[in-house]
Amino acid sequence: MPNNSLYFLDIYMPNEGEPETALEAAVLRYAPSEGRPSVYLHTLLKPKVPNRVRWSNAYYYFDQKIKRDDILKRPDLPTLDELLSRDFLKDKSVVCFNPGIEPYRSLVKNAHAVYSILESWLDVYANDEHASKLLKPAQMLEHIGLPCENKSNTSYTKLLCELQSLTAIWSVLESIKRDRQMRRPGKPLQHSSGVAFTQTWPLPDVESGYFEEAARARSFTDIRPKVLRSIFSDALPDYLEWTQISVYSHDWLFYRRQLPNVSHLGSRINSMADLIFNRVLDMNMKFWVLIYYSIYNKKTEYAQEIALKDGQFAQLSTAIKDDFSVFIISHLDDFLDSRQRQTLLKSIIHQVMGEQARSTFEHYDYDALFKENKVHRNDSPILFKSAKPNGSNIRCFKEIRRKDSGEVLYRRYEISGSDKDRGQCIEYVNELFRQFMREVQDPFAKVWTPDILRQWVMYITGFTWQELTSDQIVPGSNTQLEAARQLLRSMIEDESRPWKQELRSCLIQVVNAINQNVDAAYHYQFTFQGISVEVDVQQRQKPSFFSRLFNL
């Protein structure tokens, strides 16, 4: 944020001068070079002493939109003391009407700089007997020729409106200080250079019917472009009902500990965000996601572009896609209900299995790679495994897998040699095929759940992989965990069924081909869930003269 940003603070106390009765707090961030102020903080507050609050005053102040229970029964609202503990104004340049009284004095104690509108007014009008006696914001506004009340069709709370008007008073005072000629004795204030304060007060009207048009739409293409440009602009806050909105800098939940880190989810974030935004969320939720993205991530221009492009990720710039994707994935718990999370989980499982199934075969020269990595085995990114039947010197099975994840890259089954060795190889390969089929019966096996899928599953469910795959069922254990475990098992089994059938058919085809011509050479290769599988049957070797001699 630019260094010239000012933060305008105000608190609503229905019992004037009693901070323990505070019911609303707000801060506007104002950088004149950026145009209109934006809401940096806004929240209703739980009063420290509810029985002392003059609730009738509050009811009138909130235009009868908020009642006592609307505040006292909301578990998500902070108290003034909790707001103080967060120190939202630390190292900021803060403007208050009178920062010398509580609770303002405590709220700005760690600010970089603190400015008083009242002191500035008295300084500017020190030689004006009439103006120097005007000690309330409404009187000041009237004196400088600005309206005292909000007459626009916006839905700001009175506190936010008063803050907007304070920015105007401050702008006028700063303009006068810069140019004392604006205020000549006996002459009213001239507005010729009043651009700074006309930007902030009075508040402009919003276009009637625009927000309703957007709310009725079934897709962004149903909304006229000029409506989208009007809503997703610096005028967006003007369209919102602020009695229902909390802003804590970049968040809307005061008690959120920390947003989850999504960097470990890798390059798939964009595709997952695309899936969520365009296939899981309904239009109403998509609209509000963009509103939240604008208000809390301060990315109104990005939100406008997304809306104008109907949310089609392929048409968005990389910068917009990356930023918006992180926002969506970081807030999955906020935007998705239980049913939608299940839909997302099933879609991700389906997508990962489909991508693995479409992978192309890649041949690995096992023997050459083994020799190459033998010298620096500890530094090798891959692991090697081979096996042979008991009593045979022929290694019928060779496997290469990733060292870091354990995911299998390559499997090779070999049948070679003469009579005895060949027979042992055939039996051993048959057993290895059966092991392969037993392996894929486990829904949590690595073949179905590569690391990237496991990361997404843990992120969406909130449970560790060990918790989800444990066979232990403890009486009275977490019912949510048990439900997530059963749901995950069921989803993987359903999605993997056609691939298991395909693998079984493929292995039967290989076995039949070998059995039909046991002496002939045979070569077959295929991929299964990202594993390159190769079967190599060499032609039967005729025994040498000495072999026949010793077999007599």
PDB file of N, CA and C in Angstrom, residues 312 345 499:
ATOM      1  N   GLN A 312     -14.519 -18.072 -17.591  1.00  0.00           N
ATOM      2  CA  GLN A 312     -13.792 -19.048 -18.409  1.00  0.00           C
ATOM      3  C   GLN A 312     -12.285 -18.868 -18.210  1.00  0.00           C
ATOM      4  N   LEU A 345     -14.676 -33.622  -4.305  1.00  0.00           N
ATOM      5  CA  LEU A 345     -13.782 -34.752  -4.033  1.00  0.00           C
ATOM      6  C   LEU A 345     -13.936 -35.832  -5.097  1.00  0.00           C
ATOM      7  N   TRP A 499     -11.282 -49.277 -14.422  1.00  0.00           N
ATOM      8  CA  TRP A 499      -9.848 -49.441 -14.672  1.00  0.00           C
ATOM      9  C   TRP A 499      -9.361 -50.802 -14.177  1.00  0.00           C
TER      10      TRP A 499
END
